[in-house]
CSV table of C-alpha atoms in Angstrom, one decimal:
chain,number,residue,atom,x,y,z
Z,1,UNK,CA,184.4,59.4,67.8
Z,2,UNK,CA,181.6,57.8,65.9
Z,3,UNK,CA,181.6,57.8,62.1
Z,4,UNK,CA,178.7,59.5,60.4
Z,5,UNK,CA,176.8,57.7,57.8
Z,6,UNK,CA,176.8,59.1,54.3
Z,7,UNK,CA,173.7,61.1,53.4
Z,8,UNK,CA,171.3,59.1,51.2
Z,9,UNK,CA,170.9,60.1,47.6
Z,10,UNK,CA,168.1,62.5,46.9
Z,11,UNK,CA,166.3,59.8,44.9
Z,12,UNK,CA,165.9,57.8,48.1
Z,13,UNK,CA,164.4,60.7,50.1
Z,14,UNK,CA,161.8,61.8,47.6
Z,15,UNK,CA,159.3,58.9,48.2
Z,16,UNK,CA,159.1,59.7,52.0
Z,17,UNK,CA,155.9,61.7,51.9
Z,18,UNK,CA,154.1,58.9,50.1
Z,19,UNK,CA,155.7,56.4,52.4
Z,20,UNK,CA,154.4,58.4,55.4
Z,21,UNK,CA,150.9,58.6,54.0
Z,22,UNK,CA,151.0,54.9,53.3
Z,23,UNK,CA,152.1,54.3,56.9
Z,24,UNK,CA,149.2,56.3,58.3
Z,25,UNK,CA,146.8,54.5,56.0
Z,26,UNK,CA,148.1,51.3,57.4
Z,27,UNK,CA,146.8,52.3,60.9
Z,28,UNK,CA,149.3,54.7,62.4
Z,29,UNK,CA,146.4,56.8,63.6
Z,30,UNK,CA,144.9,54.0,65.4
Z,31,UNK,CA,145.0,54.7,69.2
Z,32,UNK,CA,146.0,51.2,70.2
Z,33,UNK,CA,148.7,51.1,67.6
Z,34,UNK,CA,150.1,54.5,68.8
Z,35,UNK,CA,150.2,53.3,72.4
Z,36,UNK,CA,151.9,50.0,71.5
Z,37,UNK,CA,154.4,51.8,69.2
Z,38,UNK,CA,155.2,54.5,71.7
Z,39,UNK,CA,155.7,51.9,74.5
Z,40,UNK,CA,157.9,49.6,72.4
Z,41,UNK,CA,159.9,52.6,71.2
Z,42,UNK,CA,160.4,53.7,74.8
Z,43,UNK,CA,161.4,50.2,75.9
Z,44,UNK,CA,163.9,50.0,73.0
Z,45,UNK,CA,165.4,53.3,73.8
Z,46,UNK,CA,165.8,52.3,77.5
Z,47,UNK,CA,167.4,49.1,76.3
Z,48,UNK,CA,169.9,51.0,74.2
Z,49,UNK,CA,170.6,53.3,77.1
Z,50,UNK,CA,171.6,50.4,79.4
Z,51,UNK,CA,173.3,48.6,76.5
Z,52,UNK,CA,175.7,51.5,76.0
Z,53,UNK,CA,176.6,51.4,79.6
Z,54,UNK,CA,178.5,54.1,81.4
Z,55,UNK,CA,181.4,54.3,79.1
Z,56,UNK,CA,183.1,57.7,79.6
Z,57,UNK,CA,183.8,58.0,75.8
Z,58,UNK,CA,180.1,57.8,75.1
Z,59,UNK,CA,178.8,60.4,77.5
Z,60,UNK,CA,177.3,62.6,74.8
Z,61,UNK,CA,175.5,59.6,73.4
Z,62,UNK,CA,174.2,58.6,76.8
Z,63,UNK,CA,172.9,62.1,77.4
Z,64,UNK,CA,171.2,62.1,74.0
Z,65,UNK,CA,169.6,58.7,74.7
Z,66,UNK,CA,168.5,59.9,78.2
Z,67,UNK,CA,166.9,63.0,76.8
Z,68,UNK,CA,165.2,60.9,74.1
Z,69,UNK,CA,163.8,58.6,76.9
Z,70,UNK,CA,162.5,61.7,78.8
Z,71,UNK,CA,161.0,63.1,75.6
Z,72,UNK,CA,159.3,59.9,74.7
Z,73,UNK,CA,157.9,59.5,78.3
Z,74,UNK,CA,156.6,63.1,78.2
Z,75,UNK,CA,155.1,62.6,74.7
Z,76,UNK,CA,153.3,59.4,75.9
Z,77,UNK,CA,152.0,61.2,79.0
Z,78,UNK,CA,150.8,64.2,76.9
Z,79,UNK,CA,149.2,61.9,74.4
Z,80,UNK,CA,147.2,60.0,77.1
Z,81,UNK,CA,146.3,63.3,79.0
Z,82,UNK,CA,145.1,64.9,75.8
Z,83,UNK,CA,142.7,62.0,75.3
Z,84,UNK,CA,141.6,62.1,78.9
Z,85,UNK,CA,141.2,65.9,78.8
Z,86,UNK,CA,138.8,65.7,75.9
Z,87,UNK,CA,136.8,63.2,77.9
Z,88,UNK,CA,136.8,65.5,80.9
Z,89,UNK,CA,135.8,68.4,78.7
Z,90,UNK,CA,132.9,66.4,77.4
Z,91,UNK,CA,131.7,65.4,80.9
Z,92,UNK,CA,132.0,69.1,82.0
Z,93,UNK,CA,130.0,70.1,79.0
Z,94,UNK,CA,127.1,67.9,80.3
Z,95,UNK,CA,127.7,68.8,83.9
Z,96,UNK,CA,127.5,72.6,83.4
Z,97,UNK,CA,124.9,72.5,80.5
Z,98,UNK,CA,127.4,74.2,78.2
Z,99,UNK,CA,126.4,72.7,74.9
Z,100,UNK,CA,128.3,75.1,72.7
Z,101,UNK,CA,131.4,72.8,72.6
Z,102,UNK,CA,132.1,71.0,69.4
Z,103,UNK,CA,134.6,68.1,69.2
Z,104,UNK,CA,136.6,67.9,66.0
Z,105,UNK,CA,139.0,65.3,64.7
Z,106,UNK,CA,142.7,66.0,65.3
Z,107,UNK,CA,144.2,63.2,63.2
Z,108,UNK,CA,144.2,60.7,66.1
Z,109,UNK,CA,142.6,57.9,64.2
Z,110,UNK,CA,139.3,56.4,63.0
Z,111,UNK,CA,138.3,55.3,66.5
Z,112,UNK,CA,138.7,58.8,67.9
Z,113,UNK,CA,136.8,60.2,64.9
Z,114,UNK,CA,133.9,57.9,65.9
Z,115,UNK,CA,134.3,58.9,69.6
Z,116,UNK,CA,134.2,62.6,68.8
Z,117,UNK,CA,131.2,62.1,66.5
Z,118,UNK,CA,129.4,60.3,69.4
Z,119,UNK,CA,130.4,63.1,71.8
Z,120,UNK,CA,128.8,65.7,69.4
Z,121,UNK,CA,125.7,63.5,69.0
Z,122,UNK,CA,125.3,63.2,72.7
Z,123,UNK,CA,125.8,67.0,73.2
Z,124,UNK,CA,123.2,67.7,70.5
Z,125,UNK,CA,120.7,65.3,72.2
Z,126,UNK,CA,121.2,67.0,75.5
Z,127,UNK,CA,120.9,70.4,73.8
Z,128,UNK,CA,117.6,69.4,72.2
Z,129,UNK,CA,116.3,68.0,75.5
Z,130,UNK,CA,117.2,71.3,77.3
Z,131,UNK,CA,115.5,73.3,74.5
Z,132,UNK,CA,112.4,71.2,74.8
Z,133,UNK,CA,112.5,71.5,78.6
Z,134,UNK,CA,112.9,75.3,78.4
Z,135,UNK,CA,110.0,75.5,75.9
Z,136,UNK,CA,107.8,73.4,78.1
Z,137,UNK,CA,108.8,75.4,81.2
Z,138,UNK,CA,108.1,78.6,79.5
Z,139,UNK,CA,104.7,77.3,78.3
Z,140,UNK,CA,103.6,76.3,81.8
Z,141,UNK,CA,104.9,79.5,83.3
Z,142,UNK,CA,102.9,81.5,80.8
Z,143,UNK,CA,99.8,79.4,81.6
Z,144,UNK,CA,100.3,79.9,85.4
Z,145,UNK,CA,100.8,83.6,85.0
Z,146,UNK,CA,97.6,84.1,82.9
Z,147,UNK,CA,95.1,82.0,84.9
Z,148,UNK,CA,92.6,84.0,87.0
Z,149,UNK,CA,93.3,82.1,90.2
Z,150,UNK,CA,96.2,83.2,92.4
Z,151,UNK,CA,99.0,80.6,92.7
Z,152,UNK,CA,101.6,80.8,95.4
Z,153,UNK,CA,104.4,78.2,96.0
Z,154,UNK,CA,106.9,78.3,98.8
Z,155,UNK,CA,109.2,76.1,100.8
Z,156,UNK,CA,108.3,74.8,104.2
Z,157,UNK,CA,110.6,77.6,105.6
Z,158,UNK,CA,108.3,80.2,103.9
Z,159,UNK,CA,110.7,81.2,101.1
Z,160,UNK,CA,108.5,82.0,98.1
Z,161,UNK,CA,109.4,80.3,94.8
Z,162,UNK,CA,106.5,81.4,92.5
Z,163,UNK,CA,103.7,83.9,92.6
Z,164,UNK,CA,101.6,84.5,89.5
Z,165,UNK,CA,100.0,87.8,88.4
Z,166,UNK,CA,96.6,86.9,89.8
Z,167,UNK,CA,98.1,86.4,93.3
Z,168,UNK,CA,100.0,89.7,93.0
Z,169,UNK,CA,96.7,91.5,92.3
Z,170,UNK,CA,94.8,89.9,95.1
Z,171,UNK,CA,97.6,90.4,97.7
Z,172,UNK,CA,98.5,93.8,96.2
Z,173,UNK,CA,102.2,93.1,96.4
Z,174,UNK,CA,104.5,93.5,93.3
Z,175,UNK,CA,107.0,90.9,94.6
Z,176,UNK,CA,107.3,88.6,97.6
Z,177,UNK,CA,110.3,86.8,99.0
Z,178,UNK,CA,108.9,85.3,102.2
Z,179,UNK,CA,105.4,84.4,103.4
Z,180,UNK,CA,106.1,86.2,106.7
Z,181,UNK,CA,106.2,89.5,104.7
Z,182,UNK,CA,102.4,89.1,104.1
Z,183,UNK,CA,101.8,89.8,107.8
Z,184,UNK,CA,101.9,93.5,106.7
Z,185,UNK,CA,98.9,92.7,104.5
Z,186,UNK,CA,97.0,90.3,106.8
Z,187,UNK,CA,98.4,88.4,109.8
Z,188,UNK,CA,95.6,85.9,109.4
Z,189,UNK,CA,96.6,85.2,105.8
Z,190,UNK,CA,100.2,84.5,106.6
Z,191,UNK,CA,99.2,82.2,109.5
Z,192,UNK,CA,96.7,80.3,107.2
Z,193,UNK,CA,99.3,79.9,104.5
Z,194,UNK,CA,101.8,78.3,106.9
Z,195,UNK,CA,99.4,76.2,109.0
Z,196,UNK,CA,96.5,75.3,106.8
Z,197,UNK,CA,96.3,71.4,106.6
Z,198,UNK,CA,97.1,70.0,103.2
Z,199,UNK,CA,94.0,69.2,101.1
Z,200,UNK,CA,91.8,71.6,103.1
Z,201,UNK,CA,90.5,75.1,102.3
Z,202,UNK,CA,89.8,78.2,104.3
Z,203,UNK,CA,87.9,81.4,103.7
Z,204,UNK,CA,89.0,84.8,105.0
Z,205,UNK,CA,88.8,88.4,104.0
Z,206,UNK,CA,91.7,90.4,102.6
Z,207,UNK,CA,92.0,94.2,102.6
Z,208,UNK,CA,91.8,95.5,99.1
Z,209,UNK,CA,92.1,99.3,99.1
Z,210,UNK,CA,89.2,100.5,101.2
Z,211,UNK,CA,87.3,97.3,100.8
Z,212,UNK,CA,87.6,93.8,102.2
Z,213,UNK,CA,87.5,91.0,99.6
Z,214,UNK,CA,86.5,87.4,100.6
Z,215,UNK,CA,89.1,84.8,99.3
Z,216,UNK,CA,89.3,81.0,99.4
Z,217,UNK,CA,92.6,79.3,100.2
Z,218,UNK,CA,93.4,75.7,99.2
Z,219,UNK,CA,96.7,74.1,100.1
Z,220,UNK,CA,98.6,71.1,98.6
Z,221,UNK,CA,102.0,69.8,99.9
Z,222,UNK,CA,104.6,68.6,97.3
Z,223,UNK,CA,108.0,67.0,97.4
Z,224,UNK,CA,110.4,68.1,94.6
Z,225,UNK,CA,113.9,66.6,94.4
Z,226,UNK,CA,113.8,65.7,98.1
Z,227,UNK,CA,112.6,69.1,99.3
Z,228,UNK,CA,109.1,69.9,100.7
Z,229,UNK,CA,107.1,72.6,99.0
Z,230,UNK,CA,103.6,74.0,99.5
Z,231,UNK,CA,101.3,75.1,96.7
Z,232,UNK,CA,98.4,77.4,97.7
Z,233,UNK,CA,95.6,78.6,95.4
Z,234,UNK,CA,94.0,82.0,96.3
Z,235,UNK,CA,90.7,82.7,94.7
Z,236,UNK,CA,88.4,85.8,95.0
Z,237,UNK,CA,85.0,84.3,95.8
Z,238,UNK,CA,83.1,87.5,96.3
Z,239,UNK,CA,81.0,87.1,93.1
Z,240,UNK,CA,80.2,83.4,94.0
Z,241,UNK,CA,79.2,84.4,97.6
Z,242,UNK,CA,77.0,87.2,96.3
Z,243,UNK,CA,75.3,85.0,93.7
Z,244,UNK,CA,74.5,82.4,96.4
Z,245,UNK,CA,73.4,85.0,98.8
Z,246,UNK,CA,71.1,86.7,96.4
Z,247,UNK,CA,69.7,83.4,95.2
Z,248,UNK,CA,68.9,82.4,98.8
Z,249,UNK,CA,67.2,85.7,99.5
Z,250,UNK,CA,65.2,85.6,96.3
Z,251,UNK,CA,63.9,82.2,97.1
Z,252,UNK,CA,63.0,83.4,100.6
Z,253,UNK,CA,61.2,86.5,99.2
Z,254,UNK,CA,59.2,84.4,96.7
Z,255,UNK,CA,58.0,82.2,99.5
Z,256,UNK,CA,57.2,85.2,101.8
Z,257,UNK,CA,55.3,87.1,99.1
Z,258,UNK,CA,53.3,84.1,98.1
Z,259,UNK,CA,52.3,83.1,101.6
Z,260,UNK,CA,51.7,86.6,102.9
Z,261,UNK,CA,49.7,87.8,99.9
Z,262,UNK,CA,47.5,84.7,100.1
Z,263,UNK,CA,46.7,85.6,103.7
Z,264,UNK,CA,46.6,89.4,103.7
Z,265,UNK,CA,44.6,90.0,100.5
Z,266,UNK,CA,41.3,88.4,101.8
Z,267,UNK,CA,41.8,89.9,105.2
Z,268,UNK,CA,42.1,93.4,103.7
Z,269,UNK,CA,39.0,92.8,101.5
Z,270,UNK,CA,36.9,91.4,104.4
Z,271,UNK,CA,37.9,94.1,106.8
Z,272,UNK,CA,37.0,96.7,104.2
Z,273,UNK,CA,33.6,95.1,103.7
Z,274,UNK,CA,32.8,94.8,107.4
Z,275,UNK,CA,33.9,98.4,108.0
Z,276,UNK,CA,31.6,99.6,105.3
Z,277,UNK,CA,28.6,97.5,106.7
Z,278,UNK,CA,29.2,98.8,110.2
Z,279,UNK,CA,29.3,102.3,109.0
Z,280,UNK,CA,26.0,101.8,107.1
Z,281,UNK,CA,24.5,100.3,110.2
Z,282,UNK,CA,25.5,103.2,112.4
Z,283,UNK,CA,24.2,105.7,109.9
Z,284,UNK,CA,20.8,103.9,109.9
Z,285,UNK,CA,20.3,104.0,113.7
Z,286,UNK,CA,17.9,106.8,114.8
Z,287,UNK,CA,19.1,109.1,117.6
Z,288,UNK,CA,20.8,107.5,120.7
Z,289,UNK,CA,18.3,104.8,121.4
Z,290,UNK,CA,21.0,102.2,121.8
Z,291,UNK,CA,23.9,104.2,123.0
Z,292,UNK,CA,25.9,101.3,124.5
Z,293,UNK,CA,25.4,99.2,121.4
Z,294,UNK,CA,26.4,102.1,119.3
Z,295,UNK,CA,29.6,102.7,121.3
Z,296,UNK,CA,30.5,99.0,120.9
Z,297,UNK,CA,29.7,99.2,117.3
Z,298,UNK,CA,31.9,102.3,116.9
Z,299,UNK,CA,34.7,100.4,118.6
Z,300,UNK,CA,34.2,97.5,116.3
Z,301,UNK,CA,34.2,99.8,113.2
Z,302,UNK,CA,37.4,101.5,114.5
Z,303,UNK,CA,39.1,98.2,115.0
Z,304,UNK,CA,38.1,97.0,111.5
Z,305,UNK,CA,39.3,100.2,110.0
Z,306,UNK,CA,42.6,99.7,111.8
Z,307,UNK,CA,42.8,96.2,110.4
Z,308,UNK,CA,42.1,97.5,107.0
Z,309,UNK,CA,44.8,100.2,107.2
Z,310,UNK,CA,47.4,97.8,108.6
Z,311,UNK,CA,46.5,95.2,106.0
Z,312,UNK,CA,46.9,97.7,103.2
Z,313,UNK,CA,50.3,98.8,104.7
Z,314,UNK,CA,51.3,95.2,104.8
Z,315,UNK,CA,50.4,94.7,101.2
Z,316,UNK,CA,52.5,97.7,100.2
Z,317,UNK,CA,55.3,96.4,102.3
Z,318,UNK,CA,55.2,93.0,100.6
Z,319,UNK,CA,55.0,94.6,97.2
Z,320,UNK,CA,58.3,96.5,98.0
Z,321,UNK,CA,59.9,93.2,98.9
Z,322,UNK,CA,58.5,91.6,95.8
Z,323,UNK,CA,60.5,94.1,93.7
Z,324,UNK,CA,63.7,92.5,94.8
Z,325,UNK,CA,62.8,89.3,93.0
Z,326,UNK,CA,61.4,91.0,89.9
Z,327,UNK,CA,64.2,93.4,88.8
Z,328,UNK,CA,63.8,93.9,85.1
Z,329,UNK,CA,66.5,92.7,82.7
Z,330,UNK,CA,68.8,95.7,82.0
Z,331,UNK,CA,68.4,97.3,78.6
Z,332,UNK,CA,72.0,98.4,78.1
Z,333,UNK,CA,73.0,101.3,76.0
Z,334,UNK,CA,76.1,103.6,75.9
Z,335,UNK,CA,75.5,107.0,77.4
Z,336,UNK,CA,77.4,109.9,78.9
Z,337,UNK,CA,78.1,109.7,82.6
Z,338,UNK,CA,78.7,113.5,82.9
Z,339,UNK,CA,75.2,114.2,81.5
Z,340,UNK,CA,73.6,111.8,83.9
Z,341,UNK,CA,75.4,113.4,86.8
Z,342,UNK,CA,74.2,116.9,85.8
Z,343,UNK,CA,70.6,115.7,85.7
Z,344,UNK,CA,71.0,114.1,89.2
Z,345,UNK,CA,72.6,117.4,90.4
Z,346,UNK,CA,69.6,119.3,89.1
Z,347,UNK,CA,67.2,116.7,90.7
Z,348,UNK,CA,68.7,117.2,94.2
Z,349,UNK,CA,69.4,120.9,93.9
Z,350,UNK,CA,66.6,122.1,96.2
Z,351,UNK,CA,67.0,119.3,98.7
Z,352,UNK,CA,70.7,119.8,99.2
Z,353,UNK,CA,70.3,123.5,99.4
Z,354,UNK,CA,67.6,123.1,102.1
Z,355,UNK,CA,70.0,120.9,104.1
Z,356,UNK,CA,73.0,123.2,103.5
Z,357,UNK,CA,75.0,120.4,101.8
Z,358,UNK,CA,77.9,121.1,99.5
Z,359,UNK,CA,77.1,118.8,96.5
Z,360,UNK,CA,80.3,118.2,94.4
Z,361,UNK,CA,80.0,116.5,91.0
Z,362,UNK,CA,83.1,115.4,89.2
Z,363,UNK,CA,83.4,113.3,86.1
Z,364,UNK,CA,86.9,112.7,84.6
Z,365,UNK,CA,87.2,112.7,81.7
Z,366,UNK,CA,84.1,114.6,80.8
Z,367,UNK,CA,83.4,112.3,77.8
Z,368,UNK,CA,83.4,109.2,80.0
Z,369,UNK,CA,80.7,106.8,78.9
Z,370,UNK,CA,79.2,103.6,80.4
Z,371,UNK,CA,77.3,100.7,78.9
Z,372,UNK,CA,74.3,100.2,81.2
Z,373,UNK,CA,70.6,100.6,81.7
Z,374,UNK,CA,70.3,104.3,82.4
Z,375,UNK,CA,67.0,104.2,84.3
Z,376,UNK,CA,68.1,101.4,86.6
Z,377,UNK,CA,71.5,103.0,87.2
Z,378,UNK,CA,69.8,106.3,88.0
Z,379,UNK,CA,67.6,104.5,90.5
Z,380,UNK,CA,70.7,103.1,92.2
Z,381,UNK,CA,72.4,106.5,92.4
Z,382,UNK,CA,69.3,108.3,93.6
Z,383,UNK,CA,69.0,105.7,96.4
Z,384,UNK,CA,72.7,106.2,97.4
Z,385,UNK,CA,72.5,110.0,97.2
Z,386,UNK,CA,69.4,110.0,99.4
Z,387,UNK,CA,71.0,107.7,101.9
Z,388,UNK,CA,74.0,110.1,102.0
Z,389,UNK,CA,71.7,113.1,102.6
Z,390,UNK,CA,70.2,111.2,105.5
Z,391,UNK,CA,73.6,110.3,106.9
Z,392,UNK,CA,74.6,114.1,106.9
Z,393,UNK,CA,71.6,115.1,108.9
Z,394,UNK,CA,73.5,115.8,112.2
Z,395,UNK,CA,76.7,117.1,110.7
Z,396,UNK,CA,77.8,120.7,111.0
Z,397,UNK,CA,79.8,120.8,107.7
Z,398,UNK,CA,78.0,118.6,105.1
Z,399,UNK,CA,79.7,117.5,101.9
Z,400,UNK,CA,78.4,115.0,99.4
Z,401,UNK,CA,80.5,114.0,96.4
Z,402,UNK,CA,79.4,112.2,93.2
Z,403,UNK,CA,82.4,111.3,91.0
Z,404,UNK,CA,83.2,109.0,88.0
Z,405,UNK,CA,86.6,107.8,86.7
Z,406,UNK,CA,88.4,104.8,85.1
Z,407,UNK,CA,90.5,102.6,87.4
Z,408,UNK,CA,93.9,101.0,86.6
Z,409,UNK,CA,92.0,98.1,84.8
Z,410,UNK,CA,90.1,100.6,82.5
Z,411,UNK,CA,86.9,99.8,84.3
Z,412,UNK,CA,84.3,102.6,84.8
Z,413,UNK,CA,83.9,103.5,88.5
Z,414,UNK,CA,81.2,105.7,90.1
Z,415,UNK,CA,81.4,106.7,93.7
Z,416,UNK,CA,79.0,108.4,96.1
Z,417,UNK,CA,80.8,109.8,99.2
Z,418,UNK,CA,79.8,111.7,102.3
Z,419,UNK,CA,81.5,113.0,105.4
Z,420,UNK,CA,78.9,111.7,107.7
Z,421,UNK,CA,79.3,109.7,110.9
Z,422,UNK,CA,80.1,106.5,109.0
Z,423,UNK,CA,78.9,102.9,109.3
Z,424,UNK,CA,80.2,100.4,111.9
Z,425,UNK,CA,82.1,97.4,110.7
Z,426,UNK,CA,79.4,95.1,111.9
Z,427,UNK,CA,76.7,97.1,110.0
Z,428,UNK,CA,78.9,97.0,106.8
Z,429,UNK,CA,78.7,93.2,106.9
Z,430,UNK,CA,74.9,93.2,106.7
Z,431,UNK,CA,74.1,96.5,105.0
Z,432,UNK,CA,73.3,94.8,101.7
Z,433,UNK,CA,71.1,92.1,103.2
Z,434,UNK,CA,67.3,92.4,102.4
Z,435,UNK,CA,65.2,93.6,105.3
Z,436,UNK,CA,68.3,95.0,107.2
Z,437,UNK,CA,68.0,98.7,108.0
Z,438,UNK,CA,69.4,101.2,110.5
Z,439,UNK,CA,66.5,103.6,109.9
Z,440,UNK,CA,63.4,103.7,112.0
Z,441,UNK,CA,61.2,104.1,108.9
Z,442,UNK,CA,63.3,102.2,106.4
Z,443,UNK,CA,62.2,99.0,104.6
Z,444,UNK,CA,65.7,97.6,104.2
Z,445,UNK,CA,65.4,96.9,100.5
Z,446,UNK,CA,67.0,99.9,98.9
Z,447,UNK,CA,70.7,98.8,99.0
Z,448,UNK,CA,69.7,95.2,98.4
Z,449,UNK,CA,67.9,96.2,95.3
Z,450,UNK,CA,70.8,98.5,94.2
Z,451,UNK,CA,73.3,95.6,94.6
Z,452,UNK,CA,71.1,93.3,92.6
Z,453,UNK,CA,70.9,95.8,89.8
Z,454,UNK,CA,74.7,96.1,89.7
Z,455,UNK,CA,74.9,92.3,89.6
Z,456,UNK,CA,72.6,92.2,86.6
Z,457,UNK,CA,75.1,94.6,85.0
Z,458,UNK,CA,78.0,92.2,85.7
Z,459,UNK,CA,79.3,94.9,88.1
Z,460,UNK,CA,79.8,95.3,91.8
Z,461,UNK,CA,78.5,97.6,94.6
Z,462,UNK,CA,80.8,97.9,97.6
Z,463,UNK,CA,81.0,100.1,100.7
Z,464,UNK,CA,83.9,101.5,102.6
Z,465,UNK,CA,83.3,103.5,105.8
Z,466,UNK,CA,85.1,104.7,108.8
Z,467,UNK,CA,83.3,105.9,111.9
Z,468,UNK,CA,83.5,109.7,112.3
Z,469,UNK,CA,85.0,110.2,108.9
Z,470,UNK,CA,82.4,109.2,106.3
Z,471,UNK,CA,81.2,106.6,103.8
Z,472,UNK,CA,81.9,105.8,100.2
Z,473,UNK,CA,79.8,103.6,98.0
Z,474,UNK,CA,81.6,102.3,94.9
Z,475,UNK,CA,79.9,101.1,91.7
Z,476,UNK,CA,82.4,99.3,89.4
Z,477,UNK,CA,81.4,98.1,85.9
């Protein structure tokens, strides 16, 4: 049995705390020192284990030394794993963008304090970069959502990644997951989105309620992180087309009126003079002395009178066309739509009663107002109502409706509807062109003039019609 050493006096044990602190200050917390000390202590313990040997009288000592070796081995492994685990935790923090982790000192030494400080600085830097990236992404997303041109991005497979608000309004879809789903809106649109060559544009018409809106598509192919994407801009070009169309027709009308008036005015004047001279000559001839000559002269006078009448008719015709190029600038003022409707109802009261037409006037709300030139707007509505009356000529049950309301965008909308035979799709494409008319006695300038008046008001005039069911003209301010 081994003798136990006497317990040291209390005076010897009292300086231990200060000694331990001094030991730490000498570098006990240093990582390398701890590794070397632990390994040396482990080696010394193993040496003692084998030095004791396998003496039967020292079994308890051997067990104790063996357990001490195991404890030292486990402590060394735990010490190393703890350091490794903190490194793994740091790397996972970066990998999974979890920048809430903070590394604090655990009394492992100055080197570890510097290491953990560097960890925290790197995490803060990544956190700042992510915040800046999120702010930049949010900024560009806000810009994309608020621009007036529709933006649609999707993978080559057709899976949609982004669709801004302008695209949603144009396509009339609240959300979109795949381009193929647009075939319900327009099969031509879906086909163009998938097959349109990059860098090229295409123009097609999309259904928008009862109307068809011309849009322009422009496609660009992108490669992002090794994956192919397509970006397509979708723009409503109805206003641009109408501007160019009206400008072209105005130029044509100016040329026609100039040339025709220069030719027709002297012809009309000369024909009138000749007709007057011939009439005077005939009145001056006594009896029937020159019957043959008189008959020829009468034919001549009749021909000249015909020329005069046709020339005057041509002058009036040209003056009508001239009105397209000389629409006065609107003098806008705020006025009641309901009051204007009631005056129009009174104006057409006798005519619709004579034609047995049910004339319905509806303005909601009744205090609805519009900022426009009232005289010009009444001119447009009178023309549309009169066209509707003509369209109802052969109908057994005749209904004409004039209504006003505000749409979802708070824009004032006026509509003139009838339940007539309707207008063919081909005619709808040309109905607003100058000179185009389906009436035998029409001049073909009424709807063109009406549309130009609406353009000057920064508004639109559109038509929707279905054969056998009726027609609706919509004025939108």
